[in-house]
PDB file of C-alpha atoms and ligand atoms in Angstrom:
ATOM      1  CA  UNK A 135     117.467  73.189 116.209  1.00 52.00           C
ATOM      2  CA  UNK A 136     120.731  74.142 118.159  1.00 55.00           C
ATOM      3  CA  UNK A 137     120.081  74.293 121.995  1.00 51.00           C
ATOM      4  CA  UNK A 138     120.277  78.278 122.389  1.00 57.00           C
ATOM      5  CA  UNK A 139     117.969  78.631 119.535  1.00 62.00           C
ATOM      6  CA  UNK A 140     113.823  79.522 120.182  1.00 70.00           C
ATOM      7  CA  UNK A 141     111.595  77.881 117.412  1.00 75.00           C
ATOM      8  CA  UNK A 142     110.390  80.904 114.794  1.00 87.00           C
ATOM      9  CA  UNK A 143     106.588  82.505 115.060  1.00 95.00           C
ATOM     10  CA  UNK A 144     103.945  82.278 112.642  1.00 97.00           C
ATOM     11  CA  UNK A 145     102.755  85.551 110.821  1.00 98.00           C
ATOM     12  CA  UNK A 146      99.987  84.937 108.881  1.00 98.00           C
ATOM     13  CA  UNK A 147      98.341  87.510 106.083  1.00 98.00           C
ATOM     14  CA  UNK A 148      94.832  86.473 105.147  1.00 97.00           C
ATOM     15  CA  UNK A 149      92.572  88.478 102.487  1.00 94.00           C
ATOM     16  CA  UNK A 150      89.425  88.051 100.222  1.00 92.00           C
ATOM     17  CA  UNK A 151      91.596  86.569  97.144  1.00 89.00           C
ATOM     18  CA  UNK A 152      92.740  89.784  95.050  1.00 91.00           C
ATOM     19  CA  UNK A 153      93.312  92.123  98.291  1.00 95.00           C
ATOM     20  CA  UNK A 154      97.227  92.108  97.555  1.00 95.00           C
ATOM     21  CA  UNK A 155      98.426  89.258  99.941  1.00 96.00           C
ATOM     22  CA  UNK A 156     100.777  87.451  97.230  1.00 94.00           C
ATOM     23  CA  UNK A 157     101.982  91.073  96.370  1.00 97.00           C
ATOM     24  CA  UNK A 158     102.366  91.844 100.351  1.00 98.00           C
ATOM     25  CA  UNK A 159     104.010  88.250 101.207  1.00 98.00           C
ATOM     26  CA  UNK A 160     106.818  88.397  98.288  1.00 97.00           C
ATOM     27  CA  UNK A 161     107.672  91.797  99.492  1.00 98.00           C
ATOM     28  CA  UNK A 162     108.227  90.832 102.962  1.00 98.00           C
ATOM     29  CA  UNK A 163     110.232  87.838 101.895  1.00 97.00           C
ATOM     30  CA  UNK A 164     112.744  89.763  99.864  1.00 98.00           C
ATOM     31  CA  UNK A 165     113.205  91.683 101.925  1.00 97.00           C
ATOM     32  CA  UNK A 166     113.863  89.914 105.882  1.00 96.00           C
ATOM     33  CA  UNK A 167     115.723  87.363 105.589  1.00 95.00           C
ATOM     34  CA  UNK A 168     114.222  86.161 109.389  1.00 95.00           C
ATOM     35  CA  UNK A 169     111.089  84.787 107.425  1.00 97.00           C
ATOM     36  CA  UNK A 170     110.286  81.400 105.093  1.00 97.00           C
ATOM     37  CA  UNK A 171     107.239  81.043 103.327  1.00 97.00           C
ATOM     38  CA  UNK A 172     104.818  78.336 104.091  1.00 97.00           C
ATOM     39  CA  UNK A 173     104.351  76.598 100.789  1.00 98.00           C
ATOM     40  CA  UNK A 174     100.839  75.401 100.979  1.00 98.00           C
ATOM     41  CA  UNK A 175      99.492  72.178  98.886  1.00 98.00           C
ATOM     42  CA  UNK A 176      96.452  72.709  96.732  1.00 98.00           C
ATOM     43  CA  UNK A 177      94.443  70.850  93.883  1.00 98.00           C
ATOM     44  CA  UNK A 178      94.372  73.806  91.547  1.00 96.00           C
ATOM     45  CA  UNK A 179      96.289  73.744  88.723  1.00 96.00           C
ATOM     46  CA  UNK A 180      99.800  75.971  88.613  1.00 97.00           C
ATOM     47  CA  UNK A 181      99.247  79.462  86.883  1.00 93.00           C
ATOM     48  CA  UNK A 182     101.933  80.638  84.313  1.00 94.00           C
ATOM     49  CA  UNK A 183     105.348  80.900  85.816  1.00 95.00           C
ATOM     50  CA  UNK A 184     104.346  79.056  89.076  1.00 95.00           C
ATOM     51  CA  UNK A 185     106.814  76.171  90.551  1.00 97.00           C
ATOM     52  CA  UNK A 186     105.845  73.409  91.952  1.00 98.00           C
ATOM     53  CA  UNK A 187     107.117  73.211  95.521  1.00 97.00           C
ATOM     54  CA  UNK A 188     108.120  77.178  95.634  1.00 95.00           C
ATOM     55  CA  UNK A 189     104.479  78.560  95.364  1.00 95.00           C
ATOM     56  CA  UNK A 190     102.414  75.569  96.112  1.00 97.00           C
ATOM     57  CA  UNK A 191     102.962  71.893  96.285  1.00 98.00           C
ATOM     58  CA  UNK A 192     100.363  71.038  93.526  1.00 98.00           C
ATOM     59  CA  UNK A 193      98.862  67.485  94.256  1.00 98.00           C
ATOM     60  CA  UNK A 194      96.025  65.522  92.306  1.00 98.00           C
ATOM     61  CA  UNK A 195      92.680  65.234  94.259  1.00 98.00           C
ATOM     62  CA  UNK A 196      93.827  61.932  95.311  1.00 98.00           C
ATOM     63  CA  UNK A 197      97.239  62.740  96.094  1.00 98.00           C
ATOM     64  CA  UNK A 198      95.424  65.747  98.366  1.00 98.00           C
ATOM     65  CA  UNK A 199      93.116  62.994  99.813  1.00 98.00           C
ATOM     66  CA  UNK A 200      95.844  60.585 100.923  1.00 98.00           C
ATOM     67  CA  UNK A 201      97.675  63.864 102.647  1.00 98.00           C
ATOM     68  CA  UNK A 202      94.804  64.096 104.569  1.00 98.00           C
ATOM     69  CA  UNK A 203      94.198  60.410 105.373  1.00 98.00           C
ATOM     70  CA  UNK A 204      97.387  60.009 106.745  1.00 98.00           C
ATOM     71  CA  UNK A 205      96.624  63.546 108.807  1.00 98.00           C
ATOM     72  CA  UNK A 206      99.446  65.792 106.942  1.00 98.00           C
ATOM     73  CA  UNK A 207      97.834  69.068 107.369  1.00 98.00           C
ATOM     74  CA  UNK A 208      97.279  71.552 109.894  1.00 97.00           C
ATOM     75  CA  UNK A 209      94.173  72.965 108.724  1.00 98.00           C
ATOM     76  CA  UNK A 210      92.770  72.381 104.521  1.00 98.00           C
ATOM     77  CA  UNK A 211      89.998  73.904 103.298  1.00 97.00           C
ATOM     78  CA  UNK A 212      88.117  73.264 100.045  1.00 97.00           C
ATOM     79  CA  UNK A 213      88.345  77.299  99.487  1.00 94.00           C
ATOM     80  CA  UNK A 214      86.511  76.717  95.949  1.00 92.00           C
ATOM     81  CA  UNK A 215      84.227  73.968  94.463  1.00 92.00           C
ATOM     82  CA  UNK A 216      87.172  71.125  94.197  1.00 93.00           C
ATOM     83  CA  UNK A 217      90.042  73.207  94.746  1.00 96.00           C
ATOM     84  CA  UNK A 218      91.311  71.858  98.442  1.00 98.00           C
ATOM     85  CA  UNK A 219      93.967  73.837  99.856  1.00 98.00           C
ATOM     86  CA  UNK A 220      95.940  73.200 103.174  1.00 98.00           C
ATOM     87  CA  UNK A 221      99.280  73.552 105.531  1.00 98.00           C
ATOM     88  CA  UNK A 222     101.191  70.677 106.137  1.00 97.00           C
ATOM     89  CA  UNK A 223     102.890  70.134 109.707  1.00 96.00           C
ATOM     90  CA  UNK A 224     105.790  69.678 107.910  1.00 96.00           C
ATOM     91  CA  UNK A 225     106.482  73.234 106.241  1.00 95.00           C
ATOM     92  CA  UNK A 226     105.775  74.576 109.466  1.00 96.00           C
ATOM     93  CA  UNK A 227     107.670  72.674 111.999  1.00 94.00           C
ATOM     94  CA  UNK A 228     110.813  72.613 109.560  1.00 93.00           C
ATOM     95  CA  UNK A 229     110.702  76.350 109.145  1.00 96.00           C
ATOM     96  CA  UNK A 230     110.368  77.124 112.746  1.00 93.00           C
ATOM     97  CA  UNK A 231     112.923  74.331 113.670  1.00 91.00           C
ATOM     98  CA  UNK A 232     115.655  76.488 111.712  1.00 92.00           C
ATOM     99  CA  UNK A 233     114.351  79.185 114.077  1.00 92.00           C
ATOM    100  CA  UNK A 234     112.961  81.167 111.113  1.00 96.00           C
ATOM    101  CA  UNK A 235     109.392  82.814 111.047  1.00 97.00           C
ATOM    102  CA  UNK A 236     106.671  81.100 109.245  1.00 98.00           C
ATOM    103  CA  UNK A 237     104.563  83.739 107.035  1.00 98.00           C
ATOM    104  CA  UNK A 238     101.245  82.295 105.316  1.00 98.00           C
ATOM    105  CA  UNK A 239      99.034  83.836 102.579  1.00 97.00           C
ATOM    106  CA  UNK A 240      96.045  81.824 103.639  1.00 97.00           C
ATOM    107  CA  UNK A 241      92.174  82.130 103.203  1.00 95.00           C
ATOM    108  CA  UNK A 242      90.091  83.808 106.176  1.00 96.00           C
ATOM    109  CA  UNK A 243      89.102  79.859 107.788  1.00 96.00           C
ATOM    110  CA  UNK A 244      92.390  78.230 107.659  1.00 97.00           C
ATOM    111  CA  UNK A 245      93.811  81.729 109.049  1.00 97.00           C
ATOM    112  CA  UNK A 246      91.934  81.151 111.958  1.00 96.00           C
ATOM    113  CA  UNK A 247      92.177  77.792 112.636  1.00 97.00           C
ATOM    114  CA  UNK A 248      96.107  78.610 112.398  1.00 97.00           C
ATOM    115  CA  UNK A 249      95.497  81.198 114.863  1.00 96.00           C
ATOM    116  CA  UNK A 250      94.027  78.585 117.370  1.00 95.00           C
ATOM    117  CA  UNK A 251      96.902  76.039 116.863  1.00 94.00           C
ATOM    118  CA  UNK A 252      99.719  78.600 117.929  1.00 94.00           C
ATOM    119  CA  UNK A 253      97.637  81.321 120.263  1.00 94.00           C
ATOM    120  CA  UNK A 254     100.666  82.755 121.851  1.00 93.00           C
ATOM    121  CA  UNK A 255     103.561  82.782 118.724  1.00 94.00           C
ATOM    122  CA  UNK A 256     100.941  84.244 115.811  1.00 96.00           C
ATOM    123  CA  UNK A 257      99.871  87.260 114.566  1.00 97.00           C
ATOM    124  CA  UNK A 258      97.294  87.486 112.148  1.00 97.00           C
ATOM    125  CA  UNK A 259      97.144  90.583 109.699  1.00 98.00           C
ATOM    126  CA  UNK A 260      93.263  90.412 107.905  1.00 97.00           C
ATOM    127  CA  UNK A 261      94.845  92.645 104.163  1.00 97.00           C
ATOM    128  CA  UNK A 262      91.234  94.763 102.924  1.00 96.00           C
ATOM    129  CA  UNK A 263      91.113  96.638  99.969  1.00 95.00           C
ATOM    130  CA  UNK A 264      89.863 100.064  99.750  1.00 95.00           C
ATOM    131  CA  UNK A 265      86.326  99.219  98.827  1.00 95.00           C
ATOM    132  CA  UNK A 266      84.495  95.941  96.802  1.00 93.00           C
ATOM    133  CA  UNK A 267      84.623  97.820  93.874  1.00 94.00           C
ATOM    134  CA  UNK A 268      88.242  98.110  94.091  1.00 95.00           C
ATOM    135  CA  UNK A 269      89.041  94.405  94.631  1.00 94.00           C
ATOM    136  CA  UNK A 270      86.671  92.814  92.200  1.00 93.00           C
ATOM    137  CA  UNK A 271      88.851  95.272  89.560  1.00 94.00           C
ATOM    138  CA  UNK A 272      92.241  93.933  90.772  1.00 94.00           C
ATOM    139  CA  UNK A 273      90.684  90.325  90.438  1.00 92.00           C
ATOM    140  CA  UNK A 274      89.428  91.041  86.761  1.00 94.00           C
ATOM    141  CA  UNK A 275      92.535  92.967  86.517  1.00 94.00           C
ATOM    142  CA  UNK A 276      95.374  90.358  87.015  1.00 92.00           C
ATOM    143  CA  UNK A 277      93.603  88.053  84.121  1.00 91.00           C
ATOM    144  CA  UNK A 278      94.126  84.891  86.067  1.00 91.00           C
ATOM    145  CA  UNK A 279      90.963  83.385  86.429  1.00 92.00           C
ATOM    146  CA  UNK A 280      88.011  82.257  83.486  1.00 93.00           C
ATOM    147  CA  UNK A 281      84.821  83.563  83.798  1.00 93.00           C
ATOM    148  CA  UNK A 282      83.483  81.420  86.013  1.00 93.00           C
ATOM    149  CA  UNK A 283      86.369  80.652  88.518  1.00 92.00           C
ATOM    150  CA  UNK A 284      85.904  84.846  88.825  1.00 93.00           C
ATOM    151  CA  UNK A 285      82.471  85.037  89.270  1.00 93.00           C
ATOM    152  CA  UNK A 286      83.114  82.031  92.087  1.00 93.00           C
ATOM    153  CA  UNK A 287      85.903  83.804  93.326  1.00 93.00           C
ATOM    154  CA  UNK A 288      83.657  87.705  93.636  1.00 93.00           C
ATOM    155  CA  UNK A 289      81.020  85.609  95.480  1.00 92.00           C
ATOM    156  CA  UNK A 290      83.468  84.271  98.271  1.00 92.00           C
ATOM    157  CA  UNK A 291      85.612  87.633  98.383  1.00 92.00           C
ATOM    158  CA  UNK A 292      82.391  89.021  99.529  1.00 90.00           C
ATOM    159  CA  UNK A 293      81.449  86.871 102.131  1.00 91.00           C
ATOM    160  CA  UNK A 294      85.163  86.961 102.993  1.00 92.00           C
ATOM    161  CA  UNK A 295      85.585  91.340 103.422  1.00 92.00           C
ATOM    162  CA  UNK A 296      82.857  90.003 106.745  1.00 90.00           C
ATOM    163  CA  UNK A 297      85.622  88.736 108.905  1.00 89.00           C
ATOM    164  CA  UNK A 298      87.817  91.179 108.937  1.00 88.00           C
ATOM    165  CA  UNK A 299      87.481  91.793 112.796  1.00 90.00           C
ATOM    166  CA  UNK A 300      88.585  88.357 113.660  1.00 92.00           C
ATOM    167  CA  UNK A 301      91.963  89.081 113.290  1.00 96.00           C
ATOM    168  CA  UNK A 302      95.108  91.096 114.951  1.00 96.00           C
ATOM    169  CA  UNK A 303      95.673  93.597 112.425  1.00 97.00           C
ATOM    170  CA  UNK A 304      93.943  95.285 109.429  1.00 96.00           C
ATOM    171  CA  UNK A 305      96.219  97.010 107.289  1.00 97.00           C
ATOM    172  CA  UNK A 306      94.117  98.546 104.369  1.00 97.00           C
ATOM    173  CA  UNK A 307      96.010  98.187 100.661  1.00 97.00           C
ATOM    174  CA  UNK A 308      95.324 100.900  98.679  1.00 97.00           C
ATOM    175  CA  UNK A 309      98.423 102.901  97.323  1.00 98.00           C
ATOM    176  CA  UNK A 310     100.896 100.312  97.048  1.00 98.00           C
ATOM    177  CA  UNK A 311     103.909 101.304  98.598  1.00 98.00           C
ATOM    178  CA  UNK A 312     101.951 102.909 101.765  1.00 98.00           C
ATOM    179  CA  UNK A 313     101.075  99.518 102.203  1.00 98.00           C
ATOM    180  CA  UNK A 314     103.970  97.870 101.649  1.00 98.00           C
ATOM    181  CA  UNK A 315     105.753 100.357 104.273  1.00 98.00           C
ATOM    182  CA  UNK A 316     102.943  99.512 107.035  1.00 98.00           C
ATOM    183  CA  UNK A 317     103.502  95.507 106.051  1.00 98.00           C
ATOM    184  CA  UNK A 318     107.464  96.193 106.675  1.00 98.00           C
ATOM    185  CA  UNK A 319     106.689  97.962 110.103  1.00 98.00           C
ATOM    186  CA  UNK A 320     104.041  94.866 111.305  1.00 98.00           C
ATOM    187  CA  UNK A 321     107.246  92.183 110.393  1.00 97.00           C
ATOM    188  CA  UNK A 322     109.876  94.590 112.375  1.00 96.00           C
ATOM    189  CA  UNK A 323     107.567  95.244 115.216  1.00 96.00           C
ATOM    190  CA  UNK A 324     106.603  91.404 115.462  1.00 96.00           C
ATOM    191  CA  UNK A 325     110.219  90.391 114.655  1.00 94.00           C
ATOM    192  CA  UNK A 326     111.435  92.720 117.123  1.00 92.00           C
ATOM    193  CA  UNK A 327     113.977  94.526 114.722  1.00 89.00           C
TER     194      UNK A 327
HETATM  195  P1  ADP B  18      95.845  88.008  96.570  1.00 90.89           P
HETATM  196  O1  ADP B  18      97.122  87.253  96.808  1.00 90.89           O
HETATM  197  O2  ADP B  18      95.272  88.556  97.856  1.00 90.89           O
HETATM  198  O3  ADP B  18      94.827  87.242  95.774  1.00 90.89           O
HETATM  199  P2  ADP B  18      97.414  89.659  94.718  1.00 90.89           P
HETATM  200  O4  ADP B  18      98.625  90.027  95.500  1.00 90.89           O
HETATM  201  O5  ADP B  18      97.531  88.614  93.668  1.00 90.89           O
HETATM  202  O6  ADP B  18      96.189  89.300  95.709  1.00 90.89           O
HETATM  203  O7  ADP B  18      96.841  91.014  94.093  1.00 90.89           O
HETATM  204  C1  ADP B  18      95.728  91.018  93.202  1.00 90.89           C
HETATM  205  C2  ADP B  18      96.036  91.938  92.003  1.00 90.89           C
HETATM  206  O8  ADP B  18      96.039  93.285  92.454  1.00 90.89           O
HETATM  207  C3  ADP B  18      97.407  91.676  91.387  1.00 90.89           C
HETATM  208  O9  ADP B  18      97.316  91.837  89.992  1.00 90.89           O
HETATM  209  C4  ADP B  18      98.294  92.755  92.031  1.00 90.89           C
HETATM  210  O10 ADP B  18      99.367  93.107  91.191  1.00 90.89           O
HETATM  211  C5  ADP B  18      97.304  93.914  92.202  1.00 90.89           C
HETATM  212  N1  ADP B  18      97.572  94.790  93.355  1.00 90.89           N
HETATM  213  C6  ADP B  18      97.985  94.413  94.617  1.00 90.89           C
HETATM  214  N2  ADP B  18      98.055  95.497  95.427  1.00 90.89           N
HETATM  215  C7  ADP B  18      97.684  96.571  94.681  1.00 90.89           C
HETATM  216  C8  ADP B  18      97.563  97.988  94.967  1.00 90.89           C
HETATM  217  N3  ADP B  18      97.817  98.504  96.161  1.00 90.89           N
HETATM  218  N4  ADP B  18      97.154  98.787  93.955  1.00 90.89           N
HETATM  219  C9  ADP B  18      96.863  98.273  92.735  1.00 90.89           C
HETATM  220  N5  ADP B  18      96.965  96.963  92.394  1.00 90.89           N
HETATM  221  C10 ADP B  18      97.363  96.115  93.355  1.00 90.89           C
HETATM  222  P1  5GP B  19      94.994  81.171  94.856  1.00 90.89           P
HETATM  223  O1  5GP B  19      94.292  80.130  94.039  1.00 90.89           O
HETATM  224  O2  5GP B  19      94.587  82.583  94.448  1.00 90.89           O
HETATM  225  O3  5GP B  19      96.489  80.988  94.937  1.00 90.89           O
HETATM  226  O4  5GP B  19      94.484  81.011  96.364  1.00 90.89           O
HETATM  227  C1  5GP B  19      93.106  80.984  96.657  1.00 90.89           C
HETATM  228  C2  5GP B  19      92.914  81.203  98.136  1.00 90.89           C
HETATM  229  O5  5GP B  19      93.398  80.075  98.884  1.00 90.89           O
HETATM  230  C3  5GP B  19      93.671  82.414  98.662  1.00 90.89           C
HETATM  231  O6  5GP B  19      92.821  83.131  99.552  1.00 90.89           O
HETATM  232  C4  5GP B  19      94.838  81.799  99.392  1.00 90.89           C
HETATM  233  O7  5GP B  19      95.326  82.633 100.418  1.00 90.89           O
HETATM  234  C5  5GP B  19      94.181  80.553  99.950  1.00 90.89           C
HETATM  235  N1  5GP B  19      95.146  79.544 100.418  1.00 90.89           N
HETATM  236  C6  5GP B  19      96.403  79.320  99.955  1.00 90.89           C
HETATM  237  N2  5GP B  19      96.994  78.343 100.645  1.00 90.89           N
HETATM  238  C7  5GP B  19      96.115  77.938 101.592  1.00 90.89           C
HETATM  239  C8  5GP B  19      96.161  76.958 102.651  1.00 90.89           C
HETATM  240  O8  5GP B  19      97.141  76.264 102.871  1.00 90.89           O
HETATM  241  N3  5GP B  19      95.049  76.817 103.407  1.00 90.89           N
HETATM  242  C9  5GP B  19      93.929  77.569 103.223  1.00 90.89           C
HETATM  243  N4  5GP B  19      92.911  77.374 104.050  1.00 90.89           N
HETATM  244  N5  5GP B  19      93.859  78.506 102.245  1.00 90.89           N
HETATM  245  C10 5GP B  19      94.930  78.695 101.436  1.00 90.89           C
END
């Protein structure tokens, strides 16, 4: 980092898993250039036409396990029956070291242990859907999941739509490009542009 420049904030969209984040995130990176995308490691295998090291860093268990051993992560959670996710110091520090924003698309837990590491540079944005009806569609909808990683999934979305107040922001997705509009004003405002 050059000596003028100030080390990048951390914006951080959490969500019950099919509330839009991804769709949110991708937006927001396309389009301001200020913000890098914390590329999270996780157990779970890749879905179709995800890269390794651009979506997620995908590790074995034990891979994961030595990660963590040698105290690699900022927060991990195991967000499903062993599928371990977590944020490694490293994709953070090297984003904000370029004096670039850090943006995360993380699960309600490690959004607020996030929170607690960096109190003063975060701001976390909790994404709802219109209703439970509506999400547990999208999830069926986007045909990624079997059966039973769904039903798992429905189950923890649930529990998930409760914390909702924990957070700085709610911005509610329900027509698409109303909420991609309010995500763009939450970056500029917080990006002060
Ligand atoms: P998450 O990252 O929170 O799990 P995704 O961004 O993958 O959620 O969205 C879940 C599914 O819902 C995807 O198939 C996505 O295309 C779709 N989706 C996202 N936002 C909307 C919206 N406002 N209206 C309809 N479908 C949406
Ligand atoms: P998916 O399997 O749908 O990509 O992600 C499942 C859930 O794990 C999502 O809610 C996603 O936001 C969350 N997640 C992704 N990366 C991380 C991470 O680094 N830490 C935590 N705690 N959750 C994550």
């Amino acid at each position: 980092m050059s000596p003028e420049q100030t080390p990048g904030k951390l914006l951080i969209f959490t969500a019950p898993s099919g509330a839009g984040k991804t769709t949110l995130v991708r937006h927001l990176l396309q389009k301001f250039g200020q913000l890098a995308f914390s590329v999270s490691a996780t157990t779970r295998p890749p879905r179709p036409g995800e890269e390794d090291g651009v979506d997620y860093h995908f590790l074995s268990l034990e891979e994961f396990r030595r990660r963590v051993a040698e105290g690699a992560f900022v927060e991990y959670e195991e967000v499903y029956p062993g599928r371990f996710y977590g944020t490694l110091h490293s994709e953070i520090e090297r984003i904000r070291a370029a004096g670039r924003t850090v943006v995360f698309d993380i699960e309600v837990k490690g959004a607020t242990n996030i929170k607690k590491h960096y109190p003063e540079d975060s701001l976390a944005v909790f994404v709802a859907p219109p209703s439970r009806e509506v999400l547990f569609q999208r999830l069926r909808d986007r045909s990624t999941e079997d059966a039973e990683s769904l039903r798992v999934r429905i189950a923890r979305a649930a529990e998930e739509l409760e914390y909702c107040h924990r957070f700085d922001r709610v911005l509610v997705n329900d027509e698409l490009p109303a909420a991609l509009a309010e995500a763009e004003l939450i970056a500029r405002e917080f990006l002060a542009i």
